[in-house]
Each structure stands twice: as C-alpha cells, then as structure tokens.
Short mmCIF file of C-alpha atoms and ligand atoms in Angstrom, two decimals:
data_model
loop_
_atom_site.label_atom_id
_atom_site.label_comp_id
_atom_site.label_asym_id
_atom_site.label_seq_id
_atom_site.Cartn_x
_atom_site.Cartn_y
_atom_site.Cartn_z
CA MET A 1074 -4.35 14.98 -28.48
CA SER A 1075 -2.38 18.22 -28.31
CA HIS A 1076 0.95 18.33 -26.57
CA ARG A 1077 0.96 19.55 -22.97
CA ALA A 1078 4.22 21.15 -21.93
CA GLY A 1079 5.85 20.32 -18.62
CA ARG A 1080 5.50 17.25 -16.47
CA HIS A 1081 2.15 15.61 -15.82
CA PHE A 1082 1.43 15.35 -12.08
CA LEU A 1083 0.50 11.73 -11.35
CA GLN A 1084 -0.89 12.08 -7.83
CA ILE A 1085 -3.09 9.01 -7.72
CA PRO A 1086 -2.27 6.58 -4.91
CA GLY A 1087 -0.65 4.15 -7.29
CA PRO A 1088 0.73 3.58 -9.80
CA THR A 1089 3.15 6.24 -8.56
CA ASN A 1090 5.87 8.31 -10.19
CA VAL A 1091 8.78 6.15 -11.33
CA PRO A 1092 12.14 7.87 -10.70
CA SER A 1093 14.21 8.35 -13.84
CA ARG A 1094 17.00 6.34 -12.22
CA VAL A 1095 14.67 3.37 -12.04
CA LEU A 1096 13.50 3.86 -15.63
CA ARG A 1097 17.12 3.95 -16.76
CA ALA A 1098 17.97 0.83 -14.80
CA MET A 1099 15.25 -1.03 -16.71
CA ASP A 1100 16.55 0.27 -20.04
CA TYR A 1101 19.08 -2.55 -20.31
CA PRO A 1102 19.03 -5.60 -22.57
CA THR A 1103 16.91 -8.42 -21.22
CA MET A 1104 19.26 -11.18 -20.11
CA ASP A 1105 19.01 -14.97 -20.09
CA HIS A 1106 17.02 -15.68 -16.93
CA ARG A 1107 18.71 -19.08 -16.73
CA GLY A 1108 22.19 -17.73 -17.42
CA PRO A 1109 25.02 -17.15 -14.93
CA GLU A 1110 24.54 -13.37 -14.69
CA PHE A 1111 20.95 -13.65 -13.56
CA ALA A 1112 21.41 -15.43 -10.22
CA ASP A 1113 23.10 -12.44 -8.55
CA LEU A 1114 20.21 -10.19 -9.50
CA GLY A 1115 17.66 -12.74 -8.26
CA HIS A 1116 19.45 -13.11 -4.93
CA ARG A 1117 19.79 -9.35 -4.46
CA CYS A 1118 16.11 -8.71 -5.15
CA LEU A 1119 14.94 -11.48 -2.80
CA LEU A 1120 17.29 -10.33 -0.04
CA GLY A 1121 16.33 -6.67 -0.45
CA MET A 1122 12.63 -7.50 -0.29
CA LYS A 1123 13.20 -9.34 3.00
CA LYS A 1124 14.58 -6.10 4.42
CA ILE A 1125 11.58 -4.16 3.09
CA PHE A 1126 9.11 -6.63 4.66
CA LYS A 1127 11.31 -6.83 7.79
CA THR A 1128 11.38 -10.60 7.72
CA GLU A 1129 13.96 -13.32 8.10
CA SER A 1130 11.55 -15.73 6.50
CA LYS A 1131 10.76 -16.26 2.81
CA VAL A 1132 9.75 -13.81 0.11
CA VAL A 1133 8.17 -14.71 -3.23
CA ILE A 1134 8.21 -12.49 -6.33
CA PHE A 1135 5.61 -13.10 -9.07
CA PRO A 1136 5.32 -11.46 -12.48
CA SER A 1137 1.83 -10.18 -11.61
CA SER A 1138 -0.33 -7.35 -10.35
CA GLY A 1139 -1.08 -7.07 -6.66
CA THR A 1140 -4.28 -9.01 -7.27
CA GLY A 1141 -2.19 -12.03 -8.25
CA ALA A 1142 -0.33 -11.83 -4.95
CA TRP A 1143 -3.70 -11.81 -3.13
CA GLU A 1144 -4.63 -15.01 -4.92
CA ALA A 1145 -1.27 -16.60 -4.14
CA ALA A 1146 -1.75 -15.87 -0.42
CA LEU A 1147 -5.10 -17.68 -0.39
CA VAL A 1148 -4.45 -20.66 -2.67
CA ASN A 1149 -1.17 -21.61 -1.03
CA THR A 1150 -2.56 -21.78 2.50
CA LEU A 1151 -6.24 -22.76 2.37
CA SER A 1152 -8.59 -25.54 1.27
CA PRO A 1153 -12.03 -25.44 -0.37
CA GLY A 1154 -14.78 -24.39 2.04
CA ASN A 1155 -12.40 -22.96 4.65
CA LYS A 1156 -13.84 -20.14 6.71
CA LEU A 1157 -12.06 -16.79 6.77
CA LEU A 1158 -12.58 -13.58 8.68
CA MET A 1159 -12.09 -10.57 6.41
CA TYR A 1160 -12.63 -6.94 7.41
CA GLU A 1161 -14.51 -4.40 5.29
CA THR A 1162 -12.22 -1.38 5.41
CA GLY A 1163 -13.15 -0.25 1.88
CA HIS A 1164 -13.04 -1.06 -1.82
CA PHE A 1165 -9.87 -3.17 -1.81
CA ALA A 1166 -10.98 -5.25 1.16
CA MET A 1167 -14.23 -5.83 -0.77
CA LEU A 1168 -12.35 -7.09 -3.83
CA TRP A 1169 -10.20 -9.45 -1.79
CA HIS A 1170 -13.34 -10.79 -0.12
CA GLU A 1171 -14.97 -11.31 -3.52
CA MET A 1172 -11.88 -13.21 -4.69
CA ALA A 1173 -12.02 -15.50 -1.65
CA ARG A 1174 -15.63 -16.34 -2.49
CA ASN A 1175 -14.75 -16.96 -6.15
CA LEU A 1176 -12.08 -19.41 -5.02
CA GLY A 1177 -14.59 -21.54 -3.09
CA LEU A 1178 -13.72 -20.25 0.38
CA ARG A 1179 -16.32 -19.13 2.93
CA PRO A 1180 -15.23 -15.65 3.97
CA GLU A 1181 -17.15 -13.81 6.66
CA PHE A 1182 -17.04 -10.06 6.01
CA MET A 1183 -16.92 -7.96 9.17
CA SER A 1184 -18.69 -4.76 8.19
CA GLY A 1185 -16.93 -1.43 8.48
CA ASP A 1186 -17.83 2.23 7.95
CA TRP A 1187 -15.14 3.08 5.34
CA ARG A 1188 -13.84 5.83 7.65
CA THR A 1189 -11.95 3.79 10.23
CA GLY A 1190 -9.62 0.80 10.15
CA ALA A 1191 -10.08 -2.81 11.19
CA ASP A 1192 -11.04 -2.83 14.88
CA PRO A 1193 -8.79 -5.14 16.94
CA ASP A 1194 -11.41 -5.55 19.69
CA ARG A 1195 -14.14 -6.64 17.30
CA ILE A 1196 -11.78 -9.14 15.71
CA ALA A 1197 -10.87 -10.56 19.14
CA GLU A 1198 -14.54 -10.74 20.09
CA ARG A 1199 -15.44 -12.66 16.91
CA LEU A 1200 -12.53 -15.07 17.25
CA LYS A 1201 -13.48 -15.75 20.86
CA GLN A 1202 -16.84 -17.06 19.63
CA ASP A 1203 -15.05 -19.46 17.28
CA GLY A 1204 -14.24 -22.08 19.89
CA ASP A 1205 -13.86 -24.86 17.30
CA HIS A 1206 -11.32 -22.81 15.38
CA GLU A 1207 -13.24 -23.04 12.14
CA ILE A 1208 -11.83 -19.70 11.02
CA LYS A 1209 -8.58 -20.53 9.26
CA ALA A 1210 -7.38 -17.03 8.44
CA VAL A 1211 -7.89 -13.37 9.34
CA CYS A 1212 -7.37 -11.02 6.37
CA VAL A 1213 -6.86 -7.28 6.72
CA VAL A 1214 -5.81 -4.51 4.33
CA HIS A 1215 -3.05 -2.50 6.05
CA ASN A 1216 -3.56 0.72 4.12
CA GLU A 1217 -7.03 0.92 2.55
CA THR A 1218 -6.28 2.87 -0.61
CA SER A 1219 -9.94 3.75 -1.25
CA THR A 1220 -10.32 5.60 2.06
CA GLY A 1221 -6.87 6.69 3.26
CA VAL A 1222 -7.18 4.69 6.48
CA THR A 1223 -4.33 2.59 7.90
CA SER A 1224 -5.24 -0.32 10.16
CA ARG A 1225 -3.15 -1.07 13.24
CA ILE A 1226 -1.63 -4.42 12.31
CA GLY A 1227 0.47 -4.86 15.48
CA GLU A 1228 -2.64 -4.37 17.62
CA ILE A 1229 -4.66 -6.81 15.53
CA ARG A 1230 -1.91 -9.40 16.09
CA LYS A 1231 -2.23 -8.83 19.84
CA ALA A 1232 -6.02 -9.18 19.58
CA ILE A 1233 -5.68 -12.55 17.83
CA ASP A 1234 -3.18 -13.70 20.47
CA SER A 1235 -5.35 -12.45 23.33
CA VAL A 1236 -7.92 -15.18 22.54
CA ASN A 1237 -5.27 -17.77 21.58
CA HIS A 1238 -6.76 -18.26 18.14
CA PRO A 1239 -4.59 -20.24 15.70
CA ALA A 1240 -5.87 -18.58 12.48
CA LEU A 1241 -3.32 -17.43 9.94
CA PHE A 1242 -2.95 -13.66 9.72
CA MET A 1243 -2.79 -12.24 6.18
CA VAL A 1244 -2.21 -8.58 5.39
CA ASP A 1245 -2.42 -6.60 2.14
CA THR A 1246 0.34 -3.94 2.13
CA ILE A 1247 0.03 -3.05 -1.55
CA SER A 1248 -0.22 0.71 -0.87
CA SER A 1249 1.78 0.85 2.36
CA LEU A 1250 4.92 -1.22 1.89
CA ALA A 1251 8.01 1.02 1.69
CA SER A 1252 5.87 4.07 2.54
CA ILE A 1253 4.46 3.31 5.99
CA ASP A 1254 6.26 1.39 8.76
CA TYR A 1255 5.55 -2.33 8.41
CA ARG A 1256 7.03 -5.33 10.26
CA HIS A 1257 6.14 -8.78 8.97
CA ASP A 1258 8.06 -10.73 11.63
CA GLU A 1259 7.55 -8.50 14.65
CA TRP A 1260 3.80 -8.28 14.04
CA GLY A 1261 3.52 -12.02 13.51
CA VAL A 1262 1.99 -11.77 10.06
CA ASP A 1263 1.82 -15.08 8.18
CA VAL A 1264 1.36 -13.85 4.64
CA THR A 1265 2.01 -10.27 3.54
CA VAL A 1266 0.82 -9.25 0.08
CA ALA A 1267 2.46 -6.44 -1.92
CA GLY A 1268 2.85 -5.01 -5.41
CA SER A 1269 5.50 -3.04 -7.27
CA GLN A 1270 3.67 0.10 -8.41
CA LYS A 1271 3.13 2.04 -5.19
CA GLY A 1272 5.73 2.56 -2.46
CA LEU A 1273 8.38 0.63 -4.36
CA MET A 1274 8.33 3.28 -7.12
CA LEU A 1275 8.21 0.77 -9.98
CA PRO A 1276 5.79 0.32 -12.86
CA PRO A 1277 3.02 -2.22 -12.27
CA GLY A 1278 3.95 -5.86 -12.87
CA LEU A 1279 5.48 -7.45 -9.77
CA GLY A 1280 3.49 -9.13 -6.98
CA PHE A 1281 5.04 -10.20 -3.68
CA ASN A 1282 4.30 -12.48 -0.76
CA ALA A 1283 6.26 -12.61 2.49
CA VAL A 1284 5.63 -16.02 4.02
CA SER A 1285 6.01 -17.09 7.66
CA LYS A 1286 7.04 -20.58 8.79
CA LYS A 1287 3.47 -21.21 9.92
CA ALA A 1288 2.17 -20.27 6.46
CA MET A 1289 4.71 -22.63 4.87
CA GLU A 1290 3.43 -25.42 7.11
CA ALA A 1291 -0.16 -24.59 6.10
CA CYS A 1292 0.99 -24.81 2.49
CA GLU A 1293 1.77 -28.53 2.96
CA PHE A 1294 -1.89 -29.31 3.67
CA ALA A 1295 -3.69 -26.62 1.66
CA ASN A 1296 -5.51 -28.15 -1.28
CA LEU A 1297 -7.11 -25.36 -3.23
CA PRO A 1298 -5.92 -25.93 -6.81
CA ARG A 1299 -2.73 -23.96 -7.50
CA SER A 1300 -0.16 -24.04 -10.23
CA TYR A 1301 1.13 -20.67 -11.44
CA TRP A 1302 1.01 -19.32 -7.87
CA ASP A 1303 2.62 -22.34 -6.20
CA TRP A 1304 5.12 -21.16 -3.59
CA ASN A 1305 7.01 -24.46 -3.53
CA ALA A 1306 8.10 -24.17 -7.14
CA MET A 1307 9.33 -20.63 -6.33
CA PHE A 1308 11.19 -21.63 -3.16
CA GLY A 1309 12.89 -24.44 -5.04
CA ALA A 1310 14.19 -22.27 -7.88
CA ASN A 1311 14.87 -19.20 -5.69
CA LYS A 1312 17.46 -21.14 -3.66
CA SER A 1313 19.91 -20.65 -6.48
CA GLY A 1314 18.63 -17.16 -7.44
CA TYR A 1315 16.39 -18.37 -10.28
CA PHE A 1316 12.65 -18.58 -10.96
CA PRO A 1317 10.53 -21.55 -12.09
CA TYR A 1318 9.22 -19.63 -15.13
CA THR A 1319 10.26 -16.43 -16.90
CA PRO A 1320 10.39 -13.62 -14.35
CA ALA A 1321 9.75 -9.97 -15.31
CA THR A 1322 13.49 -9.51 -15.87
CA ASN A 1323 13.49 -5.78 -16.63
CA LEU A 1324 11.22 -4.99 -13.69
CA LEU A 1325 13.74 -6.81 -11.51
CA TYR A 1326 16.47 -4.47 -12.82
CA GLY A 1327 14.20 -1.65 -11.68
CA LEU A 1328 13.52 -3.30 -8.32
CA ASP A 1329 17.26 -3.73 -7.73
CA GLU A 1330 17.67 0.04 -8.23
CA SER A 1331 14.67 1.09 -6.11
CA LEU A 1332 15.83 -1.20 -3.27
CA ARG A 1333 19.22 0.50 -3.39
CA MET A 1334 17.54 3.91 -3.12
CA LEU A 1335 15.12 2.95 -0.34
CA ILE A 1336 17.36 0.76 1.84
CA ASP A 1337 20.96 1.85 1.22
CA GLU A 1338 20.67 5.50 0.27
CA GLU A 1339 17.65 7.11 1.96
CA GLY A 1340 17.04 4.43 4.60
CA LEU A 1341 13.58 3.10 5.47
CA ASP A 1342 13.14 5.20 8.63
CA LYS A 1343 13.67 8.38 6.66
CA VAL A 1344 11.38 7.14 3.92
CA PHE A 1345 8.60 6.62 6.49
CA ALA A 1346 9.23 10.01 8.14
CA ARG A 1347 9.07 11.71 4.75
CA HIS A 1348 5.69 10.14 4.04
CA ASP A 1349 4.37 11.05 7.52
CA ARG A 1350 5.42 14.65 7.02
CA HIS A 1351 3.84 15.00 3.58
CA ALA A 1352 0.63 13.45 4.87
CA GLU A 1353 0.52 15.91 7.79
CA ALA A 1354 1.10 18.88 5.46
CA THR A 1355 -1.70 17.62 3.21
CA ARG A 1356 -4.14 17.30 6.11
CA ARG A 1357 -3.32 20.84 7.22
CA ALA A 1358 -4.18 22.05 3.72
CA VAL A 1359 -7.46 20.11 3.69
CA ARG A 1360 -8.49 21.54 7.07
CA ALA A 1361 -7.63 25.08 5.97
CA TRP A 1362 -9.81 24.57 2.87
CA ASP A 1363 -12.55 23.64 5.35
CA LEU A 1364 -13.04 20.28 3.66
CA GLU A 1365 -13.37 17.00 5.49
CA ILE A 1366 -10.80 14.20 5.68
CA LEU A 1367 -12.57 10.87 5.11
CA CYS A 1368 -10.58 9.07 7.84
CA THR A 1369 -12.10 9.93 11.22
CA ASN A 1370 -9.50 8.36 13.50
CA PRO A 1371 -6.25 10.36 13.74
CA ALA A 1372 -4.42 7.21 14.89
CA GLU A 1373 -5.32 5.67 11.53
CA TYR A 1374 -4.51 8.53 9.15
CA SER A 1375 -2.74 7.17 6.09
CA SER A 1376 0.70 8.50 5.26
CA SER A 1377 0.48 7.41 1.63
CA LEU A 1378 -2.72 9.13 0.58
CA THR A 1379 -5.44 11.44 1.86
CA ALA A 1380 -9.07 10.95 0.81
CA VAL A 1381 -11.03 14.21 0.92
CA LEU A 1382 -14.83 14.48 1.06
CA VAL A 1383 -16.58 17.17 -0.96
CA PRO A 1384 -19.72 18.73 0.55
CA ASP A 1385 -23.09 17.09 -0.22
CA GLY A 1386 -24.50 18.03 -3.58
CA HIS A 1387 -21.05 18.47 -5.14
CA SER A 1388 -19.10 16.08 -7.34
CA ALA A 1389 -15.53 15.12 -6.53
CA ASP A 1390 -15.18 13.79 -10.07
CA GLU A 1391 -16.08 17.17 -11.57
CA LEU A 1392 -13.35 18.72 -9.47
CA ARG A 1393 -10.91 16.04 -10.64
CA LYS A 1394 -11.82 16.82 -14.24
CA ILE A 1395 -11.29 20.57 -13.73
CA ILE A 1396 -7.87 19.82 -12.25
CA LEU A 1397 -6.88 17.38 -14.99
CA ASP A 1398 -8.03 19.64 -17.82
CA GLY A 1399 -6.74 22.85 -16.29
CA PHE A 1400 -3.54 21.82 -14.55
CA ASP A 1401 -2.57 18.43 -15.97
CA MET A 1402 -2.78 16.59 -12.66
CA SER A 1403 -4.41 13.20 -12.01
CA LEU A 1404 -5.97 12.64 -8.58
CA GLY A 1405 -7.52 9.38 -7.40
CA THR A 1406 -11.24 8.88 -7.96
CA GLY A 1407 -13.77 7.77 -5.35
CA LEU A 1408 -14.39 4.01 -5.55
CA THR A 1409 -17.74 2.16 -5.17
CA LYS A 1410 -19.37 3.33 -1.90
CA VAL A 1411 -17.65 6.72 -1.96
CA ALA A 1412 -17.78 7.28 -5.75
CA GLY A 1413 -18.26 10.95 -6.57
CA ARG A 1414 -17.99 11.85 -2.88
CA VAL A 1415 -14.23 11.81 -2.42
CA PHE A 1416 -11.07 12.59 -4.31
CA ARG A 1417 -7.79 11.09 -3.23
CA ILE A 1418 -4.42 12.83 -3.12
CA GLY A 1419 -1.60 10.32 -3.47
CA HIS A 1420 1.56 11.45 -1.65
CA LEU A 1421 3.61 8.29 -1.78
CA GLY A 1422 6.61 6.98 -3.63
CA ASP A 1423 9.20 9.23 -5.27
CA PHE A 1424 7.95 12.50 -3.84
CA ASN A 1425 9.34 15.65 -2.22
CA ASP A 1426 8.25 18.97 -0.69
CA LEU A 1427 8.05 20.90 -3.94
CA MET A 1428 6.09 18.12 -5.65
CA LEU A 1429 3.64 18.20 -2.74
CA ALA A 1430 3.46 22.00 -2.93
CA GLY A 1431 2.66 21.77 -6.66
CA THR A 1432 0.07 19.09 -6.00
CA LEU A 1433 -1.70 21.14 -3.34
CA CYS A 1434 -1.55 24.25 -5.56
CA GLY A 1435 -3.30 22.23 -8.27
CA VAL A 1436 -6.04 21.21 -5.84
CA GLU A 1437 -6.49 24.74 -4.53
CA MET A 1438 -6.67 26.24 -8.03
CA GLY A 1439 -9.15 23.52 -9.00
CA LEU A 1440 -11.30 24.43 -5.99
CA MET A 1441 -11.20 28.09 -7.07
CA ARG A 1442 -12.49 27.16 -10.52
CA SER A 1443 -15.18 24.88 -9.12
CA ASN A 1444 -18.35 25.88 -7.29
CA ILE A 1445 -17.37 23.84 -4.24
CA PRO A 1446 -17.65 26.00 -1.12
CA HIS A 1447 -14.24 26.22 0.53
CA LYS A 1448 -11.79 28.59 2.15
CA THR A 1449 -8.45 29.61 0.65
CA GLY A 1450 -5.22 29.20 2.57
CA GLY A 1451 -4.70 25.45 2.30
CA VAL A 1452 -1.47 25.82 0.38
CA ASP A 1453 -0.23 28.46 2.87
CA ALA A 1454 -0.95 26.14 5.79
CA ALA A 1455 0.96 23.32 4.13
CA LEU A 1456 3.89 25.53 3.14
CA SER A 1457 4.27 26.94 6.67
CA TYR A 1458 4.34 23.43 8.04
CA LEU A 1459 6.85 22.25 5.43
CA ALA A 1460 9.08 25.29 5.86
CA LEU A 1461 8.80 26.01 9.55
CA GLY A 1462 6.79 23.12 10.96
CA GLU A 1463 7.54 21.31 14.14
CA THR A 1464 10.89 19.63 14.46
CA ALA A 1465 11.15 16.00 15.48
CA ASP A 1466 10.85 16.94 19.17
CA GLY A 1467 7.65 18.95 18.63
CA GLN A 1468 9.33 22.38 18.85
CA LYS A 1469 8.39 25.03 16.37
CA ARG A 1470 11.27 25.76 14.01
CA ALA A 1471 12.06 29.48 14.06
CA PRO A 1472 12.66 31.34 10.80
CA ARG A 1473 16.26 32.51 10.50
CA SER A 1474 16.84 36.06 11.54
CA ALA A 1475 17.38 38.48 8.64
CA THR A 1476 20.27 40.21 10.43
CA ALA A 1477 22.45 37.15 10.75
C1 PLP B 1511 -3.63 -1.12 -5.66
C2 PLP B 1511 -4.17 -2.01 -4.63
C3 PLP B 1511 -4.60 -3.32 -4.92
C4 PLP B 1511 -4.69 -3.85 -6.32
O1 PLP B 1511 -3.46 -4.06 -6.88
P1 PLP B 1511 -3.37 -4.40 -8.45
O2 PLP B 1511 -1.91 -4.32 -8.73
O3 PLP B 1511 -4.20 -3.37 -9.15
O4 PLP B 1511 -3.90 -5.76 -8.64
C5 PLP B 1511 -5.01 -4.11 -3.88
N1 PLP B 1511 -5.02 -3.67 -2.61
C6 PLP B 1511 -4.62 -2.42 -2.29
C7 PLP B 1511 -4.64 -2.00 -0.87
C8 PLP B 1511 -4.19 -1.56 -3.29
O5 PLP B 1511 -3.81 -0.32 -2.97
#
C-alpha cells in the first residue's frame, strides 16, 4: 500500500480516535499485576468508572470486548430457561438477543422499526401481562449504534415501576457511556454493560459491568454456568485493588489517563454538551444536503453518531468507498437490515469542532463525486451553527462587530 500523507479520519462510531496522551500513558512497562504498585492503579480505575457510570455500587472490569460484558451481565444473574424481554432497536440488540438464546435463555424479542428507540409504554404493557413474573430481565440498548437512536432509559425504568414488575433491568451503554448522559443509580439500572473503545477513548479490550445490589442478590441464585465472567471472583480480588487473573494492564494505564481527562479536566457535563453540539451540527448538515436522518424521533437523536439514509436506488457503501479512497476517511457501514442503505458518521470520543468540520467536508466532497442526488450547503449549515449557533439559553450568538 502506498503512503497516505496526513491523518486518517476514523469517523466510525467506535473504535474511536485514541488521544495521543492516552497512547503515551499506555507506552509504559507492563508491571507486576500482583505487585505493590498495581493496587493504586486498580483502585483508581474502579473508582473512576463508578463516577462514569454514576453509581455508588460495584463496577467490574474485564479484559474483553463489549460482547464479553454482555455475556457477563446474563450469566451472572440468570438461570437456564429464564424468560427475558429484549427490545429490537437494531443490529446490536439483535446480537445480544442471539447471545441470550445461545446461552439457553428464552428471550422474547419485542420488534422495533430500527428508526425509533425502545418504547416505554409497550414495555409496560407487556410486563403487565406477565402476572406470574416469569420475565426475569428487561434488556435494552441505550444507544443503538447501528441506527443512531438513543432509548430513554429513565422513562423505561418508570414504565417497569408503573406495573410493579420485579424484573432486572439491563442496559448496553457500549456506544453511549462517557458521551451521552447516563445514570446507573438514578435510573435504577441493575446491570450496565460498557466497553473501552467508544466514549472512553481507549483501544478495544476492556469490558465493564456496573452492578446494582439487586443484581448482586440475583447472582447468588443464578445458575447459568460461569467461570471467566464470574463477578464474585472479581469483587473478592478488587477489594484490595487486584484482579483474579491477569488484567489488561496497559489498557488500565490508558483508562487511568482517559478518566483523568473526562472527569477531572473536561468534566462529564461538558463532555455531554460537546457531543450534543456536534450531533446537532451534523444533523443540520444532513438536512441541508437534503438527505434523511434514519432516527425519526427528535427526542431520541443520538449524540454519538448520526445514521444517514441515501435515496432509494443508491448505495451508501459506494459513497463510503469514494470517501475512503478520495479523502482517507472511514465512515460506519450499514449493518444487516439497513446494509447499503445508510452510512454512519461517528462524532464521539476525542473530537472537536475542526475535526467535525473536516469530517463533514469529507462527506460533502464524497457526495459531489457520487451520483447521489443532494444539495450543497451542508458544511456551511454546520459551520454557521458551530461558529454562531445558539448559546445555551437559545439566543443566537451575534458575530463580533468589525469596528470594535
Ligand atoms: C460496539 C457495540 C457492541 C459490541 O462491542 P464489541 O466490543 O465489538 O464486542 C455492542 N453494543 C453496542 C451498542 C455497540 O455499540
């Protein structure tokens, strides 16, 4: 392959760009994970992740992909044949559902249209019919990465409570945690699932669970086979800052650094506001191009990615290829049901205004080179919003007078 000058634009919705500070933090000799130096690092990472999940309860860190953390959530809390209610928001919800089946559970899959989030009313309605409380858990993907739709987790909690159903509530936050506001304790989530390679700005390789007291109680009676994923072994070793088997030591160095950046330096509220703003600028560009945003409910627009539909008869993957070949930028592909129909712009993680401007320029130039019918002016719309857009109180920011 020939050398391509300049930085590659990695604008898929995960893995995301890893800040050079984080890369440098990992470039440090691997230490003895049972030695005295390690415990401080272990404690700091576990404590920091509690702040990210907004929980006072327990957090578990696995050397794994996000998929491993999905499995941990199920095998630690459930028994063979247990019924679950899972919601079809898109591709990732489908995979989690498939996993539940593979594990010998009986998941019911509430069908969705891939353009809206999990509907709290439908969940309440279904749980109301389950008078014998056969459904042991409700599983929802917070930010469906295949569609750019964010489900309303707080409202789903209220829906479960409104029918007094005792099911555990499990939420996948793999592409939302540390990008979109999330509150494990306040929203009464029992198990939250996360991974390192999206909002946390790390390479792939860490999986996380946040675990409520109720989920820990369920763990006592759950008898799906578990070994590698066993929470109890983790809780035991974590007390003193250690892990039951070799952790991904260098990724933990990176996590320690990214937690410092997210919590201590930028602050989570600002991190969320930054993602909201970039998502809004992106949507303005898409509308100006006269293309369609896949998500149809503005209350469920994702702040970490935007999935864009191309008109019928056109291929989103051809456009992605034009953009990759011509401008060295990777965009997310359409998955399963929306394959070829959508491309996804990731705007999460270590990201700023000029990176977004470059990203949108790449898309607009790609559209120009393609035969996809569209209007120009998407970049202009985004730039005006970024430069002069509404202030926090909804006022339009005036350009500074030239005669000042
Ligand atoms: C990325 C992603 C996953 C899969 O995570 P892996 O680390 O690839 O196993 C699952 N769910 C959601 C919502 C995701 O965005």
